[in-house]
PDB file of C-alpha atoms in Angstrom:
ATOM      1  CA  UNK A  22     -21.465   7.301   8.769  1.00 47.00           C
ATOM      2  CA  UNK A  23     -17.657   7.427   7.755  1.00 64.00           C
ATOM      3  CA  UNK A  24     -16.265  10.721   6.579  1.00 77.00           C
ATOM      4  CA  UNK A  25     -15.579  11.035   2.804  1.00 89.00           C
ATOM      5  CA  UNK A  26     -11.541  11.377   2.634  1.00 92.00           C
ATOM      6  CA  UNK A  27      -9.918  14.275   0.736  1.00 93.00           C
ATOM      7  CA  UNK A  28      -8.378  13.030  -2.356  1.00 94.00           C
ATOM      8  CA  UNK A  29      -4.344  12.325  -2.397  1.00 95.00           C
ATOM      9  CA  UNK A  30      -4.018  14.132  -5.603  1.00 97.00           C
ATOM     10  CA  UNK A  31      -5.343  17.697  -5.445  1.00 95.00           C
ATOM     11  CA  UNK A  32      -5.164  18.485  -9.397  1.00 97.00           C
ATOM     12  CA  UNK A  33      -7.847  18.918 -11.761  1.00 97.00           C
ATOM     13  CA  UNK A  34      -6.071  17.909 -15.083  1.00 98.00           C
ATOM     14  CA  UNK A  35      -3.710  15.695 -16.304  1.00 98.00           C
ATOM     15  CA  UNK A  36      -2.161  14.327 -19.200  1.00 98.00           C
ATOM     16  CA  UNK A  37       0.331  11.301 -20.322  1.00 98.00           C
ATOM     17  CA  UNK A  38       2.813  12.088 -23.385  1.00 98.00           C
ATOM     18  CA  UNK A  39       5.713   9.270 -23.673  1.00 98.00           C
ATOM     19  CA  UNK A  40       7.756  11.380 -26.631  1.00 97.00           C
ATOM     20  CA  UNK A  41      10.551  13.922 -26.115  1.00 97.00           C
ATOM     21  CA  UNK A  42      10.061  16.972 -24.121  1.00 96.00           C
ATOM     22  CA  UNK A  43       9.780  19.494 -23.758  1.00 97.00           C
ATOM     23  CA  UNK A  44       6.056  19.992 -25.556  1.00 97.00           C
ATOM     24  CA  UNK A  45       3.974  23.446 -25.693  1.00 96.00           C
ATOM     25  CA  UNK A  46       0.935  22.827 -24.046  1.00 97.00           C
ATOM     26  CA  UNK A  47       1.945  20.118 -21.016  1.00 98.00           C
ATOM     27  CA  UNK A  48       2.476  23.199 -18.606  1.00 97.00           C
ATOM     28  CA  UNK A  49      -1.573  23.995 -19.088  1.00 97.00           C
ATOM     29  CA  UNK A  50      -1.731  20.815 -16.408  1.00 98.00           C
ATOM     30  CA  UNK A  51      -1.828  20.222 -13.272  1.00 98.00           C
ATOM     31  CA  UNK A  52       0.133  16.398 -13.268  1.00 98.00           C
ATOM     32  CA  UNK A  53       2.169  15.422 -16.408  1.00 98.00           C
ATOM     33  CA  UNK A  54       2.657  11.376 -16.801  1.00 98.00           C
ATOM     34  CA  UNK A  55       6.201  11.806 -19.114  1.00 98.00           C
ATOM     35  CA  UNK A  56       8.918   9.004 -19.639  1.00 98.00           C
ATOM     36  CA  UNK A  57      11.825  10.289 -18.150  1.00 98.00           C
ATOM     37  CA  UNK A  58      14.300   8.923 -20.788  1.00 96.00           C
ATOM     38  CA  UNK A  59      12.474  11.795 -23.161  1.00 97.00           C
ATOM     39  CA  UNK A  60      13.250  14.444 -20.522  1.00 98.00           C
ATOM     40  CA  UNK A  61      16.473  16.552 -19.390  1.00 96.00           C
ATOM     41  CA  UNK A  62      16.768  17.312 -16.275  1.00 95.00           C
ATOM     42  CA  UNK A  63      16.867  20.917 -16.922  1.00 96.00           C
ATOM     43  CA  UNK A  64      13.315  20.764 -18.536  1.00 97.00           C
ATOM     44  CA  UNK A  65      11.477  18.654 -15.808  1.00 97.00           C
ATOM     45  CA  UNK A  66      12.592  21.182 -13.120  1.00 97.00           C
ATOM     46  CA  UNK A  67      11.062  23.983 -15.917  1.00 97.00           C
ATOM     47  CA  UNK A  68       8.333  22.469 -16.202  1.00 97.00           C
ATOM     48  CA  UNK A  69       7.831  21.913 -12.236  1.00 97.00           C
ATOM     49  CA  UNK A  70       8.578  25.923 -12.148  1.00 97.00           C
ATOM     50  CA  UNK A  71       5.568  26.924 -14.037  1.00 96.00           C
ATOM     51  CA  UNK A  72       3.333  24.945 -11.390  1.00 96.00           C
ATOM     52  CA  UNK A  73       3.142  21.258 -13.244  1.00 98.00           C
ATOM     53  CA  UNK A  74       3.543  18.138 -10.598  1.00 98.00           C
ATOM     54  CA  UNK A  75       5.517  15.900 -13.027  1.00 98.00           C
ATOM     55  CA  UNK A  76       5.183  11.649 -12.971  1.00 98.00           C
ATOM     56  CA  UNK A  77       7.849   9.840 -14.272  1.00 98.00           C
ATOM     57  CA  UNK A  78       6.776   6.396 -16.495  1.00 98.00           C
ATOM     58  CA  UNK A  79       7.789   3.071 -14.849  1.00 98.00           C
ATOM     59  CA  UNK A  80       7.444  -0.233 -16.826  1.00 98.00           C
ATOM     60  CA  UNK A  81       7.319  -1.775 -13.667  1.00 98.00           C
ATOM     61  CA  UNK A  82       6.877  -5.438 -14.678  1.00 98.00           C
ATOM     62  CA  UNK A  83       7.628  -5.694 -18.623  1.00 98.00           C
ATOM     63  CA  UNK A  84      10.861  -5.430 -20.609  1.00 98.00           C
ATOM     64  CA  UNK A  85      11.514  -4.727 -23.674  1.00 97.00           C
ATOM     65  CA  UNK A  86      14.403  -7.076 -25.641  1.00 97.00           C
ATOM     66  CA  UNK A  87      17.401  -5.043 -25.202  1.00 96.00           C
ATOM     67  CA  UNK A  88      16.346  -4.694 -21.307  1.00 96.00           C
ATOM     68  CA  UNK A  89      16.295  -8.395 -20.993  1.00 97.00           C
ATOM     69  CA  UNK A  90      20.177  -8.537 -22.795  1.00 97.00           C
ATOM     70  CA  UNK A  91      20.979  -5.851 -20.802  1.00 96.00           C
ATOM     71  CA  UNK A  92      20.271  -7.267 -17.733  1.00 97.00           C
ATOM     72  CA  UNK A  93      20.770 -11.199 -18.543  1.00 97.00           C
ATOM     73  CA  UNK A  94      17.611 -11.512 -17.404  1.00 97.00           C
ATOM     74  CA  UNK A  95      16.853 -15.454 -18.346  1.00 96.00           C
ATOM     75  CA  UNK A  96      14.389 -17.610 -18.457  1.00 94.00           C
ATOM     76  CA  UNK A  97      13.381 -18.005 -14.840  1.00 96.00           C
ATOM     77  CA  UNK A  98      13.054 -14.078 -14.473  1.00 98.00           C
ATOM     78  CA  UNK A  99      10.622 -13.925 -16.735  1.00 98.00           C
ATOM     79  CA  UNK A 100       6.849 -14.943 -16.475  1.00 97.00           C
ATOM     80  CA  UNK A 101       5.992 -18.449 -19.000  1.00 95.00           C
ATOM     81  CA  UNK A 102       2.467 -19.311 -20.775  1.00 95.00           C
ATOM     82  CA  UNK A 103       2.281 -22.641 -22.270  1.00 91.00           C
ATOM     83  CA  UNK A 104       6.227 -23.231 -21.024  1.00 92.00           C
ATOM     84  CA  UNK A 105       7.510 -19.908 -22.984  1.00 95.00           C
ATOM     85  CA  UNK A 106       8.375 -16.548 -21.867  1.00 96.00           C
ATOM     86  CA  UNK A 107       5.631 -14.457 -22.188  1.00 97.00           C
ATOM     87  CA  UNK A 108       5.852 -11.849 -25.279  1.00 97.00           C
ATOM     88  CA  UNK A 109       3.464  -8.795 -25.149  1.00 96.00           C
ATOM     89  CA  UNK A 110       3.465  -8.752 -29.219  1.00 94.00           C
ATOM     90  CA  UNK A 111       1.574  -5.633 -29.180  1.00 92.00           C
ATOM     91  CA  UNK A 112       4.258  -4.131 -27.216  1.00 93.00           C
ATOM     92  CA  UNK A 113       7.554  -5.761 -28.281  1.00 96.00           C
ATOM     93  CA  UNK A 114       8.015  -6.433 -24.182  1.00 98.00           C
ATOM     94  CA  UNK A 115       8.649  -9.378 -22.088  1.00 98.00           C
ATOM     95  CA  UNK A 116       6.489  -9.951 -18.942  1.00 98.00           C
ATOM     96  CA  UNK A 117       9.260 -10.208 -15.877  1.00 98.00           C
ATOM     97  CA  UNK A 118       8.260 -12.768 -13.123  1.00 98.00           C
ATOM     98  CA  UNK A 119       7.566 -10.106 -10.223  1.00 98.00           C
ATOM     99  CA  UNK A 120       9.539 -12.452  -7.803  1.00 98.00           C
ATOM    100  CA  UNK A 121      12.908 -12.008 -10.078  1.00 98.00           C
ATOM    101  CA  UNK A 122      15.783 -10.933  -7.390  1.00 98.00           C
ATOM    102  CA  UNK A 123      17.825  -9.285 -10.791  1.00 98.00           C
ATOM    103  CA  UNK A 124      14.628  -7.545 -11.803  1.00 98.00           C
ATOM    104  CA  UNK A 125      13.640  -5.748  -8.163  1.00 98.00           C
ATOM    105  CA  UNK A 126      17.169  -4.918  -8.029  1.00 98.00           C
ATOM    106  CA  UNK A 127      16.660  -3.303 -11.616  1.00 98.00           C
ATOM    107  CA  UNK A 128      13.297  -1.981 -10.269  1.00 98.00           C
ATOM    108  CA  UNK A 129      15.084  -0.509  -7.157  1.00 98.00           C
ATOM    109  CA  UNK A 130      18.006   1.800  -8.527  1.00 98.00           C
ATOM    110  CA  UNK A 131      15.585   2.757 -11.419  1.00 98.00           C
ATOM    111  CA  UNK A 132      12.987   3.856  -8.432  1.00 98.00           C
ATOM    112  CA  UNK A 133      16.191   5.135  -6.883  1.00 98.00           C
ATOM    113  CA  UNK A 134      17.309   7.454  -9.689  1.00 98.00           C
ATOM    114  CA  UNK A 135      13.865   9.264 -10.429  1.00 98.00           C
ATOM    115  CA  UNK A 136      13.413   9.822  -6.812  1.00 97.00           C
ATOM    116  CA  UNK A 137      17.191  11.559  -6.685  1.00 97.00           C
ATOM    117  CA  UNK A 138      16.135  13.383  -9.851  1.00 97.00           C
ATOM    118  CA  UNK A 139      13.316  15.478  -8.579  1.00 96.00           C
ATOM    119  CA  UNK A 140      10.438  13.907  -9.961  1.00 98.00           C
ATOM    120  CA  UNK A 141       7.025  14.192  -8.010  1.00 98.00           C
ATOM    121  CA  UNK A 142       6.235  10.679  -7.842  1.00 98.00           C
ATOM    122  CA  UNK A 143       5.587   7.464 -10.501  1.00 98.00           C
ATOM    123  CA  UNK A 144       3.124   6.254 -12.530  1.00 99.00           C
ATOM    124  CA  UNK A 145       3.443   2.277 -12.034  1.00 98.00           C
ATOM    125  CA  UNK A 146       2.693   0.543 -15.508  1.00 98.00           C
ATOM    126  CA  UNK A 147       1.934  -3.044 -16.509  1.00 98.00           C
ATOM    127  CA  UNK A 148       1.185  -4.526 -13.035  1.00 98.00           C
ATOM    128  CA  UNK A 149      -2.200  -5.333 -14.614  1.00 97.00           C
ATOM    129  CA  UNK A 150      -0.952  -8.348 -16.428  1.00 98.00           C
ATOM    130  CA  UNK A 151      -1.618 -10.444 -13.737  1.00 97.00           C
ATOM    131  CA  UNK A 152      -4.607  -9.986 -14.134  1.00 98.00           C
ATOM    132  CA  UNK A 153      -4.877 -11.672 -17.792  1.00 97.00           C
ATOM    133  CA  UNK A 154      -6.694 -14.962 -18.254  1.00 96.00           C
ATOM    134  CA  UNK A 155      -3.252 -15.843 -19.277  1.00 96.00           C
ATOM    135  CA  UNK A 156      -1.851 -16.354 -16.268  1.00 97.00           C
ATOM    136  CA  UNK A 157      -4.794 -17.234 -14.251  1.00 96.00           C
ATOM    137  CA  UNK A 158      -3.616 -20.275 -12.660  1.00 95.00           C
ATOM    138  CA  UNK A 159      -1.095 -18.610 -10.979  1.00 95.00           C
ATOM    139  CA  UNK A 160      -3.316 -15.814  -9.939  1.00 94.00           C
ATOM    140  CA  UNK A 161      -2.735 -16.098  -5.845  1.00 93.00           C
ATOM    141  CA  UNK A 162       1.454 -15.875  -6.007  1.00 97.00           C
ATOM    142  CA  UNK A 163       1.049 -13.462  -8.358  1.00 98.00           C
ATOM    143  CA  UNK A 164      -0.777 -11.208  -6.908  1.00 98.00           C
ATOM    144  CA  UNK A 165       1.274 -11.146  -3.748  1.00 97.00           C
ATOM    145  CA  UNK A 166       4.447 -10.643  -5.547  1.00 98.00           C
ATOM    146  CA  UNK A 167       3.546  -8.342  -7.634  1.00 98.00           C
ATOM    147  CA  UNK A 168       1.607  -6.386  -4.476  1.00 98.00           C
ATOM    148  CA  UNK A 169       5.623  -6.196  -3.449  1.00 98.00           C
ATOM    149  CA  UNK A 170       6.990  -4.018  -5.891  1.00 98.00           C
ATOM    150  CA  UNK A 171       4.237  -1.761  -5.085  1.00 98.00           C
ATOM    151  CA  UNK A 172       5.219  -1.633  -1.933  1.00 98.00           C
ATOM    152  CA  UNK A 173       8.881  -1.165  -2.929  1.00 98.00           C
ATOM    153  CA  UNK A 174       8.070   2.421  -5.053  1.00 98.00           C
ATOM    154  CA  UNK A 175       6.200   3.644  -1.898  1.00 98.00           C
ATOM    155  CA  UNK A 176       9.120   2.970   0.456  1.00 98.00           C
ATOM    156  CA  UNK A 177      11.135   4.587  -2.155  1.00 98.00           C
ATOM    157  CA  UNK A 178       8.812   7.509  -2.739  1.00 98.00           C
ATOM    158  CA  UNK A 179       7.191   7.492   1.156  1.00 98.00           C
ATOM    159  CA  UNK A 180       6.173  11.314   0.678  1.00 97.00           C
ATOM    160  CA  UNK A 181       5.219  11.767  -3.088  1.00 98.00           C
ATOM    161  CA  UNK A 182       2.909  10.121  -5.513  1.00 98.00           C
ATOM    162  CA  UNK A 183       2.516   7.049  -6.559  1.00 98.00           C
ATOM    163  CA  UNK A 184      -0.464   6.050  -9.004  1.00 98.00           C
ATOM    164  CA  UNK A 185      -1.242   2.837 -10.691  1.00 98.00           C
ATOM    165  CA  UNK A 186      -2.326   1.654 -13.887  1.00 98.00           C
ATOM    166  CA  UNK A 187      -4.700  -1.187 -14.330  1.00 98.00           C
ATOM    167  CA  UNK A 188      -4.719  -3.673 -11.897  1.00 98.00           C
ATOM    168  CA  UNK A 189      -8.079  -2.589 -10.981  1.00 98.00           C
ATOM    169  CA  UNK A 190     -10.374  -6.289 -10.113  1.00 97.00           C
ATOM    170  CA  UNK A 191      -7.306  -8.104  -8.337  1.00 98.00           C
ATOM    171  CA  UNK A 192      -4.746  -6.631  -7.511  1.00 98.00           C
ATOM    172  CA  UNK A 193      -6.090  -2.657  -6.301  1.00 98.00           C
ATOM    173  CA  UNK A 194      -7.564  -3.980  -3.060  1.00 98.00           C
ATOM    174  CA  UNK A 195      -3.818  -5.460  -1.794  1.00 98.00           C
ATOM    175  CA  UNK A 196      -2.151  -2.304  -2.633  1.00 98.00           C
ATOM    176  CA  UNK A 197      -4.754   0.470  -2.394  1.00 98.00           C
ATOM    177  CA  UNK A 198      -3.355   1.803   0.653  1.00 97.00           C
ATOM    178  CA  UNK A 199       0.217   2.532  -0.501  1.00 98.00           C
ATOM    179  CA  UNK A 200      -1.420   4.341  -3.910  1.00 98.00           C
ATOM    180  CA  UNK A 201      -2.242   8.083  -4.268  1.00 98.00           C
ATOM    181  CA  UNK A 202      -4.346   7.480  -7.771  1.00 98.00           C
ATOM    182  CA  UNK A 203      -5.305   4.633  -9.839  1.00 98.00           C
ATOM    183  CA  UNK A 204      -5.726   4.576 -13.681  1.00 98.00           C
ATOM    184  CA  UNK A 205      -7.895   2.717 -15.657  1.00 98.00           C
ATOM    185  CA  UNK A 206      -6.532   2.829 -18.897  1.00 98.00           C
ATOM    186  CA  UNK A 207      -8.984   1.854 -21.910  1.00 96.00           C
ATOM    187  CA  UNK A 208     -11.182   2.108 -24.880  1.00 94.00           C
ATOM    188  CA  UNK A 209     -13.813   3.509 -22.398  1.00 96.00           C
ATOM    189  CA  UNK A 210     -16.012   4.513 -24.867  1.00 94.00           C
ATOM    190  CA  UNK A 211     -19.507   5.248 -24.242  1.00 94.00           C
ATOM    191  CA  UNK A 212     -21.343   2.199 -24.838  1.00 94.00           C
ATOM    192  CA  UNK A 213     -18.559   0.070 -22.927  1.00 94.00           C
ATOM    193  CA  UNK A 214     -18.980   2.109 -20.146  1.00 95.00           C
ATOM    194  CA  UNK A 215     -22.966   1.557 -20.078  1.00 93.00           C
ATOM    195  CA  UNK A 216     -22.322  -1.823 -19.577  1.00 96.00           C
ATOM    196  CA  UNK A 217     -23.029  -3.329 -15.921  1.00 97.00           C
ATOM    197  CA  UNK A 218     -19.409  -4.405 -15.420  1.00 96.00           C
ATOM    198  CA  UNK A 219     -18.008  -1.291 -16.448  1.00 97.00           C
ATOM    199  CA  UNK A 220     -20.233   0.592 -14.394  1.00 96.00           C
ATOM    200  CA  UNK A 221     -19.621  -1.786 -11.137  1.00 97.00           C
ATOM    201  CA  UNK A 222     -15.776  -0.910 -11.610  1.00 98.00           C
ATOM    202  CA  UNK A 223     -16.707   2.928 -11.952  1.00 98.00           C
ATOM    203  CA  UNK A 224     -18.964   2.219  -8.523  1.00 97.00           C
ATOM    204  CA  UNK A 225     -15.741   0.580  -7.115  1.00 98.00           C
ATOM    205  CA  UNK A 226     -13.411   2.828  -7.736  1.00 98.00           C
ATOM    206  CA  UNK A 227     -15.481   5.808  -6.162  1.00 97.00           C
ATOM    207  CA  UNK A 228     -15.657   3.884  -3.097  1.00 97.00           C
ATOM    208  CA  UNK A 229     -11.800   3.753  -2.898  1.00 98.00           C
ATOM    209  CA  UNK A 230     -11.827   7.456  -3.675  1.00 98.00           C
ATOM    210  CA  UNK A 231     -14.574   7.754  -1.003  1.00 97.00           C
ATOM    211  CA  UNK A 232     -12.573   5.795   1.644  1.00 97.00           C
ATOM    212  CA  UNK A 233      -9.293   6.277   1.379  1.00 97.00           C
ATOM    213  CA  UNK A 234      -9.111   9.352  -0.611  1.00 97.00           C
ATOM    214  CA  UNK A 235      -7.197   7.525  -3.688  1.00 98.00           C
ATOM    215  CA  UNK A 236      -7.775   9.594  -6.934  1.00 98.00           C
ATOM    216  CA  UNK A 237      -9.232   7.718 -10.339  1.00 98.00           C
ATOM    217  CA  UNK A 238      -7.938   8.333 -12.983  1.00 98.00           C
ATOM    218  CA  UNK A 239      -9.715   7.944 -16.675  1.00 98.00           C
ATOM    219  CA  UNK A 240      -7.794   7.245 -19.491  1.00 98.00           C
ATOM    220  CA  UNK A 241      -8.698   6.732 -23.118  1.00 97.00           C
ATOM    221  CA  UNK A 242      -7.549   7.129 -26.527  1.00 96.00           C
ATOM    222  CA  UNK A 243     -10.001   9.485 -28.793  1.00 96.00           C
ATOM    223  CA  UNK A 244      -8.502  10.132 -32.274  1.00 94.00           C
ATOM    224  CA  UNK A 245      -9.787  13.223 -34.115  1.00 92.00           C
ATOM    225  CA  UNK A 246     -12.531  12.076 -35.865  1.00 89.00           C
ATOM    226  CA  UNK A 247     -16.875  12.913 -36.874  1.00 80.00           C
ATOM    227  CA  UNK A 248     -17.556  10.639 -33.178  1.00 87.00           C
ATOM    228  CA  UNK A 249     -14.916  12.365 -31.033  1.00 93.00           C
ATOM    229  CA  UNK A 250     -16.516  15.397 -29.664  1.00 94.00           C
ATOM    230  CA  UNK A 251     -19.391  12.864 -28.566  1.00 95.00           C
ATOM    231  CA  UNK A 252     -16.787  11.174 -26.700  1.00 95.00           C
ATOM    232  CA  UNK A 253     -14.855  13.742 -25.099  1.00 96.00           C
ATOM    233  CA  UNK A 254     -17.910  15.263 -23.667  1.00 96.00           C
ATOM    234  CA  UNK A 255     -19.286  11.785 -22.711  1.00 96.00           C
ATOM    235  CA  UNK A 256     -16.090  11.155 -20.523  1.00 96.00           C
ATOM    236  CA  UNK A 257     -16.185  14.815 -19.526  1.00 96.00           C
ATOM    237  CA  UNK A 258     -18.878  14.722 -18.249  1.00 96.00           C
ATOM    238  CA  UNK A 259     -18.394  11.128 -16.704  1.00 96.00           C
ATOM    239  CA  UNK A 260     -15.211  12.354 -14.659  1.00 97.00           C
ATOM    240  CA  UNK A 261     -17.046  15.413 -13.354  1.00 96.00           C
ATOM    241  CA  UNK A 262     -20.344  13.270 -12.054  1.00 96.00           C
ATOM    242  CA  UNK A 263     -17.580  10.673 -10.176  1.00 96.00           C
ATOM    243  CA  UNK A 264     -15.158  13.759  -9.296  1.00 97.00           C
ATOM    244  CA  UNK A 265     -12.253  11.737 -11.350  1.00 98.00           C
ATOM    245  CA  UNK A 266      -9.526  12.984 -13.346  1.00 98.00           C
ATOM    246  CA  UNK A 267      -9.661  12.092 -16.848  1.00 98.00           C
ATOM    247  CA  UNK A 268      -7.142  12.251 -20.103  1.00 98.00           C
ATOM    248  CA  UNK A 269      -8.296  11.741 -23.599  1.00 98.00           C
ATOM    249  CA  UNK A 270      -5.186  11.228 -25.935  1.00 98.00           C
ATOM    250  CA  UNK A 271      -5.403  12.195 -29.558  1.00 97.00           C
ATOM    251  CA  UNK A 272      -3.030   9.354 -30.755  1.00 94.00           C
ATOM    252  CA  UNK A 273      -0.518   7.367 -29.699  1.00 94.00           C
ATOM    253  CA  UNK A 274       1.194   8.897 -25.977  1.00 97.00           C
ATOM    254  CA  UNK A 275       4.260   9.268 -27.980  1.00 96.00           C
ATOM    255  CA  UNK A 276       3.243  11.219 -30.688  1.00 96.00           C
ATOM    256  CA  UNK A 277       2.093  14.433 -28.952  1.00 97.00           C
ATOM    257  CA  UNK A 278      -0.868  15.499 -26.677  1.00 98.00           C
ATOM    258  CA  UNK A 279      -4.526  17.301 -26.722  1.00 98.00           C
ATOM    259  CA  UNK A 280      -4.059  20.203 -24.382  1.00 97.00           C
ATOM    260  CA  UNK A 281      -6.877  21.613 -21.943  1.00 96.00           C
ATOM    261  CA  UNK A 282      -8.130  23.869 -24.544  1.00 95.00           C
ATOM    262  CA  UNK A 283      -8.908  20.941 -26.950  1.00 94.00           C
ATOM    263  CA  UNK A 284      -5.896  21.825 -29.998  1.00 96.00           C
ATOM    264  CA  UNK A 285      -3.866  18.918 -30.708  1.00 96.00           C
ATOM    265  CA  UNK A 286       0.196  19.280 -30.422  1.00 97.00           C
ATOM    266  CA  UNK A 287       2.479  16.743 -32.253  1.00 96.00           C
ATOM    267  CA  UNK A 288       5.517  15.776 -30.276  1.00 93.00           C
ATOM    268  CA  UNK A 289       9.050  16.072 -31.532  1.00 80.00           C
TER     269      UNK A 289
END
């Protein structure tokens, strides 16, 4: 019977907060998910002082407006439904086509930078666009491209951590070997997480944690409300049966975090 690996990530909290730093109440965890632009240098290697393994942010395949001016990115770099560029409207961002020679170049010196700068690894976001119905008919060169830049932040981090988020159906079994973690970012409330599919992606991802020693990673939004104690113990408890990490934010990751202890601190 194969031996159950040791997981990548030997923490037993985290949190994600996207605002300006520093924040009372990050250095309580183990691994901090923070967007670098909110963070001097000076306070990252602080925070790394007091014990806290720190993640730097990477929109690895969607730009926001002033990216795509910055970079002239144009209409080939950037992934088309119905013969547009895709627009994440929720987001304000742009969907890059992963294949885009000005965007890995982009993707490269940013990679580049935050490895130069100290940070303990990256937390790869939007890869799990490909995975929309959107785009479905161009699910197999997708994939493979996007499996690339993967690739490309563990060559440029070969000996830190690299987690992803999303990306869990398609895309985690070409890449699962170069990641430390995996996120599943959600609702993941307790009734969608009853449900068969849910629970077969739960089942899935403890096998990958199982065989290769990747760490899941849970990670929801509960707002302060009469339901939310329900639902913090429900994924509490959840994340201790499966041995996964989990994160519960209070609001949007921008606006502050909920510490280990539960209070809620508002960002600046």
């Amino acid at each position: 019977m194969p031996s159950v690996k040791a997981p990548r990530i030997r923490a037993r909290t985290y949190t994600v907060y996207y605002g300006y730093g520093p924040l009372q109440g990050i250095d309580q965890y183990d691994l901090a998910i923070l967007e670098p632009a909110g963070w001097r240098s000076a306070d990252v290697a602080q925070l790394k002082t007091r014990g806290t393994k720190v993640l730097a942010y990477v929109g690895a395949m969607e730009a926001a407006p002033h990216i795509v001016e910055k970079l002239r990115l144009q209409s080939r770099d950037l992934l088309r439904v119905e013969g547009r560029p895709w627009l994440r409207e929720e987001f304000g961002t742009y969907v890059v086509d992963p294949r885009s020679a000005l965007w890995k170049h982009h993707l490269l010196e940013q990679l580049t930078a935050l490895s130069h700068a100290g940070w303990d690894g990256i937390f790869l976001d939007s890869l799990g666009d490909v995975e929309d119905p959107l785009v479905s008919q161009d699910t197999g060169w997708l994939l493979s491209a996007t499996a690339d830049l993967v690739r490309m932040g563990r060559s440029v981090f070969p000996d830190k951590l690299v987690v992803m988020n999303n990306g869990l159906w398609l895309l985690l079994p070409l890449v699962a070997s170069y990641l430390d973690g995996v996120c599943w970012e959600g609702t993941l409330s307790e009734e969608e997480l009853k449900a068969p599919w849910a629970q077969m992606t739960l089942d899935s991802l403890l096998q990958y944690s199982n065989s290769l020693g990747l760490m899941p990673m849970l990670l929801s939004l509960v707002e302060p409300g009469a339901t939310s104690d329900r639902q913090l113990d429900y994924l509490r408890q959840l994340a201790r049966r499966f041995g996964f990490l989990h994160y519960a934010a209070p609001f949007d990751y921008a606006q502050g975090i909920r510490t280990v202890d539960g209070d809620i601190v508002r960002g600046r």
